[in-house]
Amino acid sequence: MAILDILEFPDPRLRTVAQPVKEVDARVQKIVDDMFETMYDAPGIGLAATQVNIHERIITIDVSEDKSEPLVFINPEITVLDGELESMQEGCLSVPGFYEDVTRVEHCLVKALDRKGEAFELECRGLLAVCIQHEVDHLEGKLMVDYISPMKRNRIKSKLDKKHKIEARQGKR
């Protein structure tokens, strides 16, 4: 397994729309394993393949406190089960250090393939529902900063651009 580099906003590769996985094979399973290692190391509760510059529809999630409930969603499709909206403060591994309120559907159904390529459905509420919607957004080239005002988004972009320039001078990026 390997820890992968996480792309950070405003990297344009984060805007790439991910392609469906044609076959869940050993290559895809290795990507899943590397994504879990990267997500846990970051530390985060969700990671989309787009965030690690792999433009395939793969998501890893673990919203448990002890990292004991890993979930894999390959080619996920979300269906809204009720229109109740919930506003929750979200962070993002690709927008490090920033947290913003984002409003999402509180209850949804996800259809996907698991790590073995077997189809499953999962009804999601609360944090898991928010997390899966956040990660599916990544697969569509959308970021949490797209839900906030242009002024806030530009401020975050400026701060991260400055951070990236400093890291580049120090040889960290």
mmCIF file of C-alpha atoms in Angstrom:
data_model
loop_
_atom_site.group_PDB
_atom_site.id
_atom_site.type_symbol
_atom_site.label_atom_id
_atom_site.label_comp_id
_atom_site.label_asym_id
_atom_site.label_seq_id
_atom_site.Cartn_x
_atom_site.Cartn_y
_atom_site.Cartn_z
ATOM 1 C CA MET A 1 0.000 0.000 0.000
ATOM 2 C CA ALA A 2 1.053 3.580 -0.543
ATOM 3 C CA ILE A 3 0.128 7.020 0.675
ATOM 4 C CA LEU A 4 -0.933 9.072 -2.337
ATOM 5 C CA ASP A 5 -0.547 12.827 -2.841
ATOM 6 C CA ILE A 6 -3.793 14.710 -2.256
ATOM 7 C CA LEU A 7 -4.496 17.482 -4.746
ATOM 8 C CA GLU A 8 -5.340 20.822 -3.155
ATOM 9 C CA PHE A 9 -7.631 23.615 -4.312
ATOM 10 C CA PRO A 10 -7.278 25.426 -6.702
ATOM 11 C CA ASP A 11 -5.538 22.598 -8.630
ATOM 12 C CA PRO A 12 -7.492 22.330 -11.931
ATOM 13 C CA ARG A 13 -7.278 18.513 -11.882
ATOM 14 C CA LEU A 14 -9.852 18.595 -9.066
ATOM 15 C CA ARG A 15 -12.375 19.778 -11.681
ATOM 16 C CA THR A 16 -11.977 16.628 -13.813
ATOM 17 C CA VAL A 17 -15.146 14.534 -14.061
ATOM 18 C CA ALA A 18 -14.335 10.934 -13.099
ATOM 19 C CA GLN A 19 -15.057 8.072 -15.498
ATOM 20 C CA PRO A 20 -16.961 4.922 -14.496
ATOM 21 C CA VAL A 21 -14.912 1.903 -13.461
ATOM 22 C CA LYS A 22 -15.357 -0.736 -16.174
ATOM 23 C CA GLU A 23 -14.098 -3.705 -14.142
ATOM 24 C CA VAL A 24 -13.279 -4.121 -10.466
ATOM 25 C CA ASP A 25 -9.978 -5.972 -10.661
ATOM 26 C CA ALA A 26 -6.695 -6.139 -8.730
ATOM 27 C CA ARG A 27 -5.679 -2.706 -10.063
ATOM 28 C CA VAL A 28 -8.855 -1.078 -8.714
ATOM 29 C CA GLN A 29 -8.542 -2.950 -5.405
ATOM 30 C CA LYS A 30 -4.994 -1.601 -5.010
ATOM 31 C CA ILE A 31 -6.299 1.927 -5.653
ATOM 32 C CA VAL A 32 -8.922 1.345 -2.927
ATOM 33 C CA ASP A 33 -6.257 0.115 -0.476
ATOM 34 C CA ASP A 34 -4.005 3.096 -1.240
ATOM 35 C CA MET A 35 -6.940 5.476 -0.856
ATOM 36 C CA PHE A 36 -7.798 4.084 2.586
ATOM 37 C CA GLU A 37 -4.177 4.391 3.699
ATOM 38 C CA THR A 38 -4.068 7.971 2.375
ATOM 39 C CA MET A 39 -7.425 8.895 3.952
ATOM 40 C CA TYR A 40 -6.531 7.511 7.383
ATOM 41 C CA ASP A 41 -3.085 9.123 7.280
ATOM 42 C CA ALA A 42 -4.480 12.562 6.311
ATOM 43 C CA PRO A 43 -6.646 12.072 8.579
ATOM 44 C CA GLY A 44 -10.020 12.222 6.894
ATOM 45 C CA ILE A 45 -13.373 10.441 6.835
ATOM 46 C CA GLY A 46 -13.810 10.336 3.064
ATOM 47 C CA LEU A 47 -11.719 10.412 -0.086
ATOM 48 C CA ALA A 48 -12.648 10.436 -3.770
ATOM 49 C CA ALA A 49 -10.198 9.096 -6.345
ATOM 50 C CA THR A 50 -10.264 12.492 -8.084
ATOM 51 C CA GLN A 51 -8.553 13.972 -5.020
ATOM 52 C CA VAL A 52 -5.526 11.727 -5.586
ATOM 53 C CA ASN A 53 -5.437 12.418 -9.335
ATOM 54 C CA ILE A 54 -7.140 9.154 -10.314
ATOM 55 C CA HIS A 55 -10.139 10.080 -12.420
ATOM 56 C CA GLU A 56 -12.303 7.025 -11.850
ATOM 57 C CA ARG A 57 -15.534 6.771 -9.856
ATOM 58 C CA ILE A 58 -14.097 5.364 -6.612
ATOM 59 C CA ILE A 59 -14.803 6.597 -3.064
ATOM 60 C CA THR A 60 -13.571 5.444 0.335
ATOM 61 C CA ILE A 61 -15.372 6.478 3.548
ATOM 62 C CA ASP A 62 -15.106 5.670 7.241
ATOM 63 C CA VAL A 63 -17.160 7.881 9.556
ATOM 64 C CA SER A 64 -16.470 5.737 12.650
ATOM 65 C CA GLU A 65 -14.361 7.236 15.424
ATOM 66 C CA ASP A 66 -12.031 4.218 15.585
ATOM 67 C CA LYS A 67 -11.544 3.639 11.824
ATOM 68 C CA SER A 68 -13.412 0.338 12.051
ATOM 69 C CA GLU A 69 -16.137 0.805 9.413
ATOM 70 C CA PRO A 70 -14.455 1.222 6.023
ATOM 71 C CA LEU A 71 -16.873 1.625 3.128
ATOM 72 C CA VAL A 72 -16.064 1.462 -0.585
ATOM 73 C CA PHE A 73 -18.312 2.932 -3.276
ATOM 74 C CA ILE A 74 -17.392 2.205 -6.887
ATOM 75 C CA ASN A 75 -19.565 3.904 -9.532
ATOM 76 C CA PRO A 76 -21.887 5.358 -6.844
ATOM 77 C CA GLU A 77 -25.340 6.683 -7.691
ATOM 78 C CA ILE A 78 -27.294 8.730 -5.150
ATOM 79 C CA THR A 79 -31.090 8.856 -4.877
ATOM 80 C CA VAL A 80 -32.696 11.400 -2.549
ATOM 81 C CA LEU A 81 -35.049 9.626 -0.143
ATOM 82 C CA ASP A 82 -36.514 12.714 1.441
ATOM 83 C CA GLY A 83 -35.987 16.361 0.726
ATOM 84 C CA GLU A 84 -35.059 17.382 4.288
ATOM 85 C CA LEU A 85 -32.000 19.607 4.123
ATOM 86 C CA GLU A 86 -29.315 19.724 6.766
ATOM 87 C CA SER A 87 -26.598 22.313 7.109
ATOM 88 C CA MET A 88 -23.356 20.895 8.440
ATOM 89 C CA GLN A 89 -19.872 22.283 8.729
ATOM 90 C CA GLU A 90 -17.673 20.491 6.203
ATOM 91 C CA GLY A 91 -13.960 20.240 5.806
ATOM 92 C CA CYS A 92 -12.091 18.743 2.888
ATOM 93 C CA LEU A 93 -8.670 17.141 2.485
ATOM 94 C CA SER A 94 -8.328 19.131 -0.749
ATOM 95 C CA VAL A 95 -9.142 22.401 1.038
ATOM 96 C CA PRO A 96 -7.011 21.891 4.160
ATOM 97 C CA GLY A 97 -7.608 24.049 7.203
ATOM 98 C CA PHE A 98 -10.963 25.469 6.099
ATOM 99 C CA TYR A 99 -14.435 24.534 7.323
ATOM 100 C CA GLU A 100 -17.651 25.949 5.886
ATOM 101 C CA ASP A 101 -21.368 25.330 6.342
ATOM 102 C CA VAL A 102 -22.824 23.384 3.419
ATOM 103 C CA THR A 103 -26.484 22.411 3.062
ATOM 104 C CA ARG A 104 -27.189 18.922 1.761
ATOM 105 C CA VAL A 105 -29.962 16.324 1.734
ATOM 106 C CA GLU A 106 -30.116 14.500 5.075
ATOM 107 C CA HIS A 107 -31.392 11.121 3.818
ATOM 108 C CA CYS A 108 -30.314 9.328 0.651
ATOM 109 C CA LEU A 109 -29.855 5.922 -0.917
ATOM 110 C CA VAL A 110 -26.560 4.989 -2.544
ATOM 111 C CA LYS A 111 -26.207 2.239 -5.132
ATOM 112 C CA ALA A 112 -22.641 1.183 -5.899
ATOM 113 C CA LEU A 113 -20.193 -1.665 -6.296
ATOM 114 C CA ASP A 114 -18.090 -2.784 -3.353
ATOM 115 C CA ARG A 115 -14.373 -3.647 -3.274
ATOM 116 C CA LYS A 116 -15.123 -7.035 -4.856
ATOM 117 C CA GLY A 117 -17.273 -5.554 -7.621
ATOM 118 C CA GLU A 118 -20.552 -6.712 -6.092
ATOM 119 C CA ALA A 119 -23.566 -4.397 -6.288
ATOM 120 C CA PHE A 120 -25.104 -3.102 -3.062
ATOM 121 C CA GLU A 121 -27.457 -0.417 -1.759
ATOM 122 C CA LEU A 122 -26.999 1.576 1.428
ATOM 123 C CA GLU A 123 -29.458 3.954 3.045
ATOM 124 C CA CYS A 124 -27.537 6.903 4.488
ATOM 125 C CA ARG A 125 -28.475 9.552 7.049
ATOM 126 C CA GLY A 126 -26.661 12.300 8.888
ATOM 127 C CA LEU A 127 -22.876 12.410 8.625
ATOM 128 C CA LEU A 128 -22.665 9.423 6.264
ATOM 129 C CA ALA A 129 -25.234 11.016 3.905
ATOM 130 C CA VAL A 130 -23.314 14.306 3.950
ATOM 131 C CA CYS A 131 -19.987 12.539 3.399
ATOM 132 C CA ILE A 132 -21.167 10.460 0.435
ATOM 133 C CA GLN A 133 -22.669 13.554 -1.250
ATOM 134 C CA HIS A 134 -19.423 15.497 -0.629
ATOM 135 C CA GLU A 135 -17.327 12.720 -2.195
ATOM 136 C CA VAL A 136 -19.669 12.207 -5.166
ATOM 137 C CA ASP A 137 -19.350 15.951 -5.787
ATOM 138 C CA HIS A 138 -15.581 15.386 -6.162
ATOM 139 C CA LEU A 139 -16.255 12.743 -8.825
ATOM 140 C CA GLU A 140 -18.291 15.384 -10.672
ATOM 141 C CA GLY A 141 -15.485 17.960 -10.416
ATOM 142 C CA LYS A 142 -17.285 19.959 -7.734
ATOM 143 C CA LEU A 143 -15.786 21.155 -4.441
ATOM 144 C CA MET A 144 -17.251 22.335 -1.141
ATOM 145 C CA VAL A 145 -15.984 25.850 -1.961
ATOM 146 C CA ASP A 146 -18.531 25.902 -4.800
ATOM 147 C CA TYR A 147 -21.261 26.121 -2.128
ATOM 148 C CA ILE A 148 -19.905 29.299 -0.517
ATOM 149 C CA SER A 149 -19.814 32.917 -1.623
ATOM 150 C CA PRO A 150 -17.318 33.953 -4.324
ATOM 151 C CA MET A 151 -15.689 36.295 -1.807
ATOM 152 C CA LYS A 152 -15.023 33.468 0.688
ATOM 153 C CA ARG A 153 -13.911 31.142 -2.124
ATOM 154 C CA ASN A 154 -11.402 33.730 -3.410
ATOM 155 C CA ARG A 155 -10.059 34.318 0.095
ATOM 156 C CA ILE A 156 -9.491 30.565 0.556
ATOM 157 C CA LYS A 157 -7.887 30.350 -2.897
ATOM 158 C CA SER A 158 -5.497 33.203 -2.060
ATOM 159 C CA LYS A 159 -4.484 31.641 1.243
ATOM 160 C CA LEU A 160 -3.894 28.217 -0.305
ATOM 161 C CA ASP A 161 -2.003 29.728 -3.279
ATOM 162 C CA LYS A 162 0.303 31.465 -0.775
ATOM 163 C CA LYS A 163 0.753 28.220 1.187
ATOM 164 C CA HIS A 164 1.586 26.312 -2.031
ATOM 165 C CA LYS A 165 4.181 28.929 -3.068
ATOM 166 C CA ILE A 166 5.892 28.676 0.324
ATOM 167 C CA GLU A 167 5.860 24.865 0.129
ATOM 168 C CA ALA A 168 7.271 24.978 -3.405
ATOM 169 C CA ARG A 169 10.155 27.181 -2.250
ATOM 170 C CA GLN A 170 10.822 24.738 0.581
ATOM 171 C CA GLY A 171 10.698 21.780 -1.818
ATOM 172 C CA LYS A 172 7.593 20.225 -0.229
ATOM 173 C CA ARG A 173 5.373 20.289 -3.325
#
